[in-house]
CSV table of C-alpha atoms in Angstrom, one decimal:
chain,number,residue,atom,x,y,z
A,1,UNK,CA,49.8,65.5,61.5
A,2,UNK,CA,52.6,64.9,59.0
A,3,UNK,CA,53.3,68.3,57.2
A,4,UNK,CA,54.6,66.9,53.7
A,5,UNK,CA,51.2,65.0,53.6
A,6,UNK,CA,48.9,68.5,54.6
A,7,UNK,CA,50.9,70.5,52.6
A,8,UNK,CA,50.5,67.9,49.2
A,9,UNK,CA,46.7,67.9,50.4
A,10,UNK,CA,46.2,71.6,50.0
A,11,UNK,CA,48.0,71.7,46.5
A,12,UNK,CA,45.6,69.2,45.6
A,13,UNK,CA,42.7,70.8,46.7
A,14,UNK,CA,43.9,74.2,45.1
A,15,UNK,CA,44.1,72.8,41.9
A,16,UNK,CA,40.6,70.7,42.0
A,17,UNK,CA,38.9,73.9,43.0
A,18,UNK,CA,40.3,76.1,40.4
A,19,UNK,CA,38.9,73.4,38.0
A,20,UNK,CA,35.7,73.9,39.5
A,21,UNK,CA,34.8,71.4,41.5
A,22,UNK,CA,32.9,72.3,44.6
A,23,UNK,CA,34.7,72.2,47.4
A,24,UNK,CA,32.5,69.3,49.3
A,25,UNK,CA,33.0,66.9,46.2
A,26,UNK,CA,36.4,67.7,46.4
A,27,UNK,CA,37.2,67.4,50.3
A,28,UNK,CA,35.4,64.4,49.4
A,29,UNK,CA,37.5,62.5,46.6
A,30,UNK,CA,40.7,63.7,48.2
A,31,UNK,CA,39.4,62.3,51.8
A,32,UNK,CA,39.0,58.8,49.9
A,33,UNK,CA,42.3,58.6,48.4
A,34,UNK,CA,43.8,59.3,52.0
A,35,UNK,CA,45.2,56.5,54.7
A,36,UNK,CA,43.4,56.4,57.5
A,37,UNK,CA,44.7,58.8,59.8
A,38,UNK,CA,43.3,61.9,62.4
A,39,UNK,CA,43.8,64.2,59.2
A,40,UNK,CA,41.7,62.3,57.2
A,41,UNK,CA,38.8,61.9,60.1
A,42,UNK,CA,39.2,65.5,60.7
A,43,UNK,CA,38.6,66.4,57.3
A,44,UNK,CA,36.1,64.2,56.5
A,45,UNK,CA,34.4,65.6,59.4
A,46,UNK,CA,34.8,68.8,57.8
A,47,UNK,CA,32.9,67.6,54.2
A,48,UNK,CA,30.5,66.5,56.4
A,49,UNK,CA,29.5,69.9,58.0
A,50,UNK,CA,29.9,71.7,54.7
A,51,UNK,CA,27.1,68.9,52.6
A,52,UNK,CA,25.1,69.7,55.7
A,53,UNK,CA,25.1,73.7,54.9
A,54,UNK,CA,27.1,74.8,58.0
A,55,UNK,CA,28.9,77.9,57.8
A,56,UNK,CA,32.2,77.4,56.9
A,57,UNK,CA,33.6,79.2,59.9
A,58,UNK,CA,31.4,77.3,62.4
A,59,UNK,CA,32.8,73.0,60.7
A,60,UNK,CA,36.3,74.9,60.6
A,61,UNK,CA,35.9,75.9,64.6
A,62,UNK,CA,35.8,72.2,66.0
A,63,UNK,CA,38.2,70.7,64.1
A,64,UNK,CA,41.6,69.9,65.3
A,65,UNK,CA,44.0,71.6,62.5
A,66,UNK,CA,46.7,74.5,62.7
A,67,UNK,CA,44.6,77.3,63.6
A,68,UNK,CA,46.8,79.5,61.1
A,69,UNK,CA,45.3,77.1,58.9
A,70,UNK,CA,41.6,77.5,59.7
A,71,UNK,CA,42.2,80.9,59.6
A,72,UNK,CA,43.3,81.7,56.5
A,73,UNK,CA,40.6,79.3,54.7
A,74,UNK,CA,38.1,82.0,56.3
A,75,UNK,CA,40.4,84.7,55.3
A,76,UNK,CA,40.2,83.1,51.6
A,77,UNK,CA,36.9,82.3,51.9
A,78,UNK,CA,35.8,85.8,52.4
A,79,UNK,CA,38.2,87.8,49.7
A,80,UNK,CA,36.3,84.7,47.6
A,81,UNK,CA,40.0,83.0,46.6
A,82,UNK,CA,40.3,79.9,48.4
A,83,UNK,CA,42.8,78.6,45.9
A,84,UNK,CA,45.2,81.2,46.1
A,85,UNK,CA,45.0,80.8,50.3
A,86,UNK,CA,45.8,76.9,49.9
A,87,UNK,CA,48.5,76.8,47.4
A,88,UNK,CA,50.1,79.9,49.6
A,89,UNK,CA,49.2,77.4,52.6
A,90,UNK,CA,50.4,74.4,51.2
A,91,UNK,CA,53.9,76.4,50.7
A,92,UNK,CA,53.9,77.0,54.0
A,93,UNK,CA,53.6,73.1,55.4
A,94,UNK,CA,56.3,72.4,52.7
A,95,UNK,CA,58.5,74.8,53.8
A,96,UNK,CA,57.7,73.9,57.5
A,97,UNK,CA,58.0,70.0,56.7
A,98,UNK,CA,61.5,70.3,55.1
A,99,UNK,CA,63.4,72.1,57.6
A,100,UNK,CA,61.3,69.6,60.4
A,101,UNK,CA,62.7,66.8,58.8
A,102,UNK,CA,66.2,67.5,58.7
A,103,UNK,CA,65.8,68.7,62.5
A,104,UNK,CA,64.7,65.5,63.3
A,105,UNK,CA,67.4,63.6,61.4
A,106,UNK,CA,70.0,65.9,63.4
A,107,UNK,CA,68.1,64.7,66.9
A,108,UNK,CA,67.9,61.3,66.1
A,109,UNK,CA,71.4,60.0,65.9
A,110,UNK,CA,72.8,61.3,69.4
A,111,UNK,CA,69.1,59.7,70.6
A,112,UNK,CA,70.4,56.6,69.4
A,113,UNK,CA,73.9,57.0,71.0
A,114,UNK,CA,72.8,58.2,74.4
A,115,UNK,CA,70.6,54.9,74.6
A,116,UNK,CA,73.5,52.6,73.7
A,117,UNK,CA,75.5,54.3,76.0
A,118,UNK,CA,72.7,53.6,78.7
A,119,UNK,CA,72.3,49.6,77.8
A,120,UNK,CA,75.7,49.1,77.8
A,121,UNK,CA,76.8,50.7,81.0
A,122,UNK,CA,73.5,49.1,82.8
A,123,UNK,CA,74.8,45.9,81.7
A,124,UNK,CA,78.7,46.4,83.3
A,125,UNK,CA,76.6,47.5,86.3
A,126,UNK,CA,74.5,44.6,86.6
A,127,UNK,CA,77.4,41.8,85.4
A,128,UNK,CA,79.9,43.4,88.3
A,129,UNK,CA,76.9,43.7,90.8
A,130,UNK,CA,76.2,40.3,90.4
A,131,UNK,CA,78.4,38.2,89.2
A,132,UNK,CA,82.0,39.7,89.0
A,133,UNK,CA,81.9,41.9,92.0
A,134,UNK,CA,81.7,39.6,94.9
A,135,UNK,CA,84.3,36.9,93.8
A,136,UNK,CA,87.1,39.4,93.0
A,137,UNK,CA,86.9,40.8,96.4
A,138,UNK,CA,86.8,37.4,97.9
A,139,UNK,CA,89.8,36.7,95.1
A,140,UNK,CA,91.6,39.9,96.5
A,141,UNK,CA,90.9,39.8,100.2
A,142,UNK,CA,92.9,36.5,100.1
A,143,UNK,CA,96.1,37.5,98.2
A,144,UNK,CA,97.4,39.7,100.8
A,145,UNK,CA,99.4,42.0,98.1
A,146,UNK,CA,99.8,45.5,98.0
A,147,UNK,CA,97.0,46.5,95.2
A,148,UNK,CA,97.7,48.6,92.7
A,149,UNK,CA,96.8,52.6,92.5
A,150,UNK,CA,94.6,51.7,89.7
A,151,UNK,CA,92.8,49.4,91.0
A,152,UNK,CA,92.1,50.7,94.0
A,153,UNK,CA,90.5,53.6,92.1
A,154,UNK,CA,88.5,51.1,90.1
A,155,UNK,CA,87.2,49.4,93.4
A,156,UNK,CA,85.9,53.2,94.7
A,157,UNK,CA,84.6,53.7,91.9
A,158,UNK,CA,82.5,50.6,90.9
A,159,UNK,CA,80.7,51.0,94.6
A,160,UNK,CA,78.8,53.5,92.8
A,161,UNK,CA,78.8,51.7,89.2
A,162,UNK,CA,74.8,52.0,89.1
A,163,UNK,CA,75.7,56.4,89.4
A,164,UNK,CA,76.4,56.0,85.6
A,165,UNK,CA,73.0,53.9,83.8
A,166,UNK,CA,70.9,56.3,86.2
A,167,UNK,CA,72.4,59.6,85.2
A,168,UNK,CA,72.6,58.7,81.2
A,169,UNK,CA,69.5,57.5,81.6
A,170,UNK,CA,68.4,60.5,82.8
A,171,UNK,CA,69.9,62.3,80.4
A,172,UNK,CA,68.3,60.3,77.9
A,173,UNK,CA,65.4,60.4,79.5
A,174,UNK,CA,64.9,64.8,79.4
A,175,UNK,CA,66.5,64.5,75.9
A,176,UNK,CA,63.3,62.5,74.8
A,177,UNK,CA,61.3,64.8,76.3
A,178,UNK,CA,62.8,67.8,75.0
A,179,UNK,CA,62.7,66.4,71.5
A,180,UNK,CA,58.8,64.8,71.6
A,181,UNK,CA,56.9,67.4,73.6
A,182,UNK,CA,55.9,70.3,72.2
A,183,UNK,CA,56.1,72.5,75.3
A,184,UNK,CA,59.5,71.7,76.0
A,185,UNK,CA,60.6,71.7,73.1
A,186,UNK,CA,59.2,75.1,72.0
A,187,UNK,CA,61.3,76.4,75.4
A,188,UNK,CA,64.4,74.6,75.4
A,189,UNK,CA,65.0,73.7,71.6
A,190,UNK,CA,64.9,77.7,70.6
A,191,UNK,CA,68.0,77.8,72.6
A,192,UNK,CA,69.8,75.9,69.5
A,193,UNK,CA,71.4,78.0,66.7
A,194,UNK,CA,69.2,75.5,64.3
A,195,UNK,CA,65.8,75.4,65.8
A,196,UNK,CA,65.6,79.3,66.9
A,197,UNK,CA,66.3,80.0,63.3
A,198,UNK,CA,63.7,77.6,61.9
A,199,UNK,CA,61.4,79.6,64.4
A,200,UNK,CA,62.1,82.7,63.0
A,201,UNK,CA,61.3,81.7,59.6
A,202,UNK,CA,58.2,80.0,60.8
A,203,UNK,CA,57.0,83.6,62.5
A,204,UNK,CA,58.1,85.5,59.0
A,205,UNK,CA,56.4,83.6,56.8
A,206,UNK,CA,53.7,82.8,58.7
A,207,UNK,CA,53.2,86.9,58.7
A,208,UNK,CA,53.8,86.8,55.8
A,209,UNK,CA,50.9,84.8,55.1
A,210,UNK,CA,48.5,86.4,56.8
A,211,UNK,CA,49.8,90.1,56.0
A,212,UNK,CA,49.7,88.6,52.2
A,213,UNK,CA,45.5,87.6,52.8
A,214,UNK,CA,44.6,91.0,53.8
A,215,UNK,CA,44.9,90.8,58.0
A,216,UNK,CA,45.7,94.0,59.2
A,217,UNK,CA,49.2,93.6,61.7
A,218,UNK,CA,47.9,93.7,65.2
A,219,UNK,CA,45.7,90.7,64.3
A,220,UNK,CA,48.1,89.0,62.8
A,221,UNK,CA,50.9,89.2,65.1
A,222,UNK,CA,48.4,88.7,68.2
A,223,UNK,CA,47.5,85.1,65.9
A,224,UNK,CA,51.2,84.2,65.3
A,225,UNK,CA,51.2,84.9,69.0
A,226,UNK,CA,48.7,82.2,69.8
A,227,UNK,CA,50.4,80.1,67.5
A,228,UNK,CA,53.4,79.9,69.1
A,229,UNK,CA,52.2,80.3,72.8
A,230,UNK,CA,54.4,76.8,73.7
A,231,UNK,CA,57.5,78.9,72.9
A,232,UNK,CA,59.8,81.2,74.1
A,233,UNK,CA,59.2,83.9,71.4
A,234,UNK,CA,55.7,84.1,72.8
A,235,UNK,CA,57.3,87.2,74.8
A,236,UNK,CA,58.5,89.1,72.1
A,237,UNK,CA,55.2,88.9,69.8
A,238,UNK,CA,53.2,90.4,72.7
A,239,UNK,CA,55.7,93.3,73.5
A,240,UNK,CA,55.2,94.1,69.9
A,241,UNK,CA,51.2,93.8,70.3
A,242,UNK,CA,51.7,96.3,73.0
A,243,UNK,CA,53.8,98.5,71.5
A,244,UNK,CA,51.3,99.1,68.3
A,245,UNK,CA,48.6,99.3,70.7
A,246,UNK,CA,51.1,102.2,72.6
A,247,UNK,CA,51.1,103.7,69.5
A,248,UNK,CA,54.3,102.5,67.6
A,249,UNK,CA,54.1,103.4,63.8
A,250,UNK,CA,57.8,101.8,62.5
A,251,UNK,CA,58.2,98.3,62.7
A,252,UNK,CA,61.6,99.3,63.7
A,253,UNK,CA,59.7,100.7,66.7
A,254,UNK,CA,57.1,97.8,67.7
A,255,UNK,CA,60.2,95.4,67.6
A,256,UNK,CA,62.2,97.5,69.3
A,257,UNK,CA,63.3,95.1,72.7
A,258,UNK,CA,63.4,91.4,71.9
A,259,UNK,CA,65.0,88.5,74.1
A,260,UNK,CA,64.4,86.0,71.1
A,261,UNK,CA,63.9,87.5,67.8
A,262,UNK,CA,67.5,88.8,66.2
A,263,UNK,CA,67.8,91.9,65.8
A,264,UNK,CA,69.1,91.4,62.0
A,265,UNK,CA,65.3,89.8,61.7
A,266,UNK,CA,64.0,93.1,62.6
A,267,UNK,CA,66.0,95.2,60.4
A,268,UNK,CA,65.3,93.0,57.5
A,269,UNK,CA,61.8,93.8,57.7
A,270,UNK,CA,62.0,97.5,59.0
A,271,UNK,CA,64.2,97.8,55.6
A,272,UNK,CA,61.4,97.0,53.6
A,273,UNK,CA,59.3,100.4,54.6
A,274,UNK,CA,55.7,100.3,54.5
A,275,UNK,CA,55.6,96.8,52.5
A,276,UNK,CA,55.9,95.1,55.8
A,277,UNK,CA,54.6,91.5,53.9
A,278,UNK,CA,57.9,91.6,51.5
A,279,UNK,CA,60.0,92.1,54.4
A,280,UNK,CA,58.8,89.1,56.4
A,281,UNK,CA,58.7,86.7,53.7
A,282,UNK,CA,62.3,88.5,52.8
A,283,UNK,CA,63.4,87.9,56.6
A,284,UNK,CA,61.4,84.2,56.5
A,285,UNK,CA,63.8,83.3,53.2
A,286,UNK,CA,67.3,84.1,55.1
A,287,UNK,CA,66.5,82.4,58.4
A,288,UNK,CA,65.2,79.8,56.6
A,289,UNK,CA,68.3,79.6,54.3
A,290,UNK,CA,70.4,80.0,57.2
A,291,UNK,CA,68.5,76.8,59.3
A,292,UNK,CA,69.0,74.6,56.9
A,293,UNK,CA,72.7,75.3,56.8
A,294,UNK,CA,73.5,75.2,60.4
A,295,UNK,CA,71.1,71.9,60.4
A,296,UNK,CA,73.7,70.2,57.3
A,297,UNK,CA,76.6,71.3,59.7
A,298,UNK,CA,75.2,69.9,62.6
A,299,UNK,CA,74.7,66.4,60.7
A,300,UNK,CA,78.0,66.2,59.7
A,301,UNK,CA,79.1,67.3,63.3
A,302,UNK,CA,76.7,65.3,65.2
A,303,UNK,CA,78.2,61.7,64.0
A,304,UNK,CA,82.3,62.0,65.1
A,305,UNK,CA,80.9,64.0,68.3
A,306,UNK,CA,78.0,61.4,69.2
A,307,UNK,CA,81.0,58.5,68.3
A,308,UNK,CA,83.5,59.7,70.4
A,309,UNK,CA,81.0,60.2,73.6
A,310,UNK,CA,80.0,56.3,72.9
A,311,UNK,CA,83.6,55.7,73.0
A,312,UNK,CA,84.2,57.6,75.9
A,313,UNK,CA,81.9,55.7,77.8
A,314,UNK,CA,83.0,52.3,76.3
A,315,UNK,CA,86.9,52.8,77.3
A,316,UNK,CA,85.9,54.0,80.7
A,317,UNK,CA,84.5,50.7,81.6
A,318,UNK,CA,87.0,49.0,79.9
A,319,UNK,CA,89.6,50.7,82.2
A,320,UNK,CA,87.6,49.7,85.2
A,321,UNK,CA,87.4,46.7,83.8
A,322,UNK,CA,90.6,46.3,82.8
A,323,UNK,CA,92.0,47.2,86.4
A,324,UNK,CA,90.1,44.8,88.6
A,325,UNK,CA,92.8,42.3,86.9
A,326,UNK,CA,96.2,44.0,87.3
A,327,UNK,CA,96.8,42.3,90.4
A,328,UNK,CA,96.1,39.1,89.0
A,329,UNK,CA,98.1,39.5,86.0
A,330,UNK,CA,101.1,40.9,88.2
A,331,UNK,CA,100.6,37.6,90.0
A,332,UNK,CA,100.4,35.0,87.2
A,333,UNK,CA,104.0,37.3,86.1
A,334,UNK,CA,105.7,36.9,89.1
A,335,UNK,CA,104.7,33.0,89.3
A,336,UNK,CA,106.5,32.8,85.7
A,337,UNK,CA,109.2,34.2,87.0
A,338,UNK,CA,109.5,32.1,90.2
């Protein structure tokens, strides 16, 4: 689902309920006014439970949304302030949306190159494979010349021309995957200076959150733990389940090893004493600050670095290229000469 669009349909629903209209009505009226879409079905599906006097947390249990989400609805649900758990909600998909979106406009552009790079060096392949290939050797084999150094390189080397569209597009190829599937990316991507930061905020505020709502810290970190189960700080969360359950009273102390989490993360919130909710959303605030930075570096890195790979690849041909006709242009000179 688009995050921008869940997070503008929680504000809305927020604000409708705090007017007073019942929640069915407005899951209703807001459903209408949405494009067609599997947030829309799933929330329609949703109404339709509640009208027919399900339990809220029996139509949440099927649907197909965040379960952070469907768990602080209950969580708001039963302290009876389900407006106050959407609007803090609906912050939370903004927040997540923003720093998504200019992750994904940093990704996108060396995407783009990569596949250019691919197309254009599968199409030298093919035209000397197929067409240019077999007449210059013919042309060559018949001049009986001493060839020059290089163009004898060039010759070794375009034997194997097709090495270089298969390994870019392979390249390209785990770069997509990386980028569109959650599993990967949640493994590989938190690697990156950007994206482990954006993680880091995601796990503060979404303690935050929950910390905020009244959920006591072994269930909230065992939830953020489910949440982000596709990703390498899975580890970390459950050493720190293990740790309160061994007894660990400082948060200094449950976060005491970590392979992922910083260890500035952990003192922020350890600073913050016994208001363990201020220093998560304290901690979520810097690393989010500090994502978006890295990500507005990145941008303006990304271009001249993805340009120069594309002309890397582009002058590298053109030198093959360029030395399959040395001996011919040698030739036509010392015919001028003659």
């Amino acid at each position: 689902m688009k995050l921008d669009e869940f997070a503008f349909f929680n504000q809305q629903l927020a604000a409708m309920l705090r007017d007073g209209i019942p929640l069915e009505g407005a899951l209703r009226r807001l459903c209408q006014e949405m494009r067609a879409g599997s947030l829309r079905t799933e929330l329609q599906s949703l109404e339709a439970d509640l009208a027919r006097g399900t339990p809220m947390a029996d139509a949440l249990k099927p649907r197909q949304l965040p379960e952070l989400y469907k768990r602080m609805i209950l969580v708001g649900v039963k302290s009876s302030d389900l407006p106050g758990a959407l609007t803090m909600l609906a912050d939370y998909f903004q927040r997540q949306s923003s720093i998504w979106t200019r992750l994904k406009s940093m990704m996108v552009y060396p995407l783009i190159v990569m596949f250019v790079a691919f197309l254009i060096s599968a199409g030298l392949a093919f035209l000397w494979t197929c067409v240019i290939g077999p007449s210059m050797g013919e042309v060559f084999g018949g001049m009986g010349v001493r060839l020059p150094a290089a163009t004898i390189f060039a010759f070794s080397t375009l034997k194997v021309i097709w090495v270089f569209p298969v390994v870019l597009g392979f390249m390209f190829l785990i770069a997509v995957s990386v980028v569109f599937m959650p599993g990967l990316r949640g493994r590989f991507l938190w690697w990156l200076p950007a994206f482990k930061e954006a993680g880091v905020s995601r796990i503060g505020a979404a303690l935050t959150l929950l910390l905020k709502n009244g959920v006591n810290l072994p269930d909230a970190i065992g939830l953020v733990e489910q949440l982000e189960t596709s990703t390498a700080a899975a580890a970390d969360l459950h050493q720190w389940r293990k740790n309160l359950a061994a007894g660990a009273a400082k948060f200094s102390e449950v976060a005491a090893v970590n392979r992922i989490i910083p260890p500035l993360f952990v003192w922020i919130v350890a600073g913050a004493g016994e208001d363990l909710a201020a220093g998560f959303n304290r901690a979520a605030e810097i690393y989010h600050s500090r994502a978006i930075y890295r990500t507005e570096v990145a941008l303006y890195s990304v271009l001249p670095i993805a340009s120069l790979f594309l002309g890397v690849i582009v002058l590298s041909q053109a030198f093959l290229v360029i030395s399959m006709f040395l001996p011919l242009i040698a030739m036509i000179t010392n015919l001028s000469g003659g």
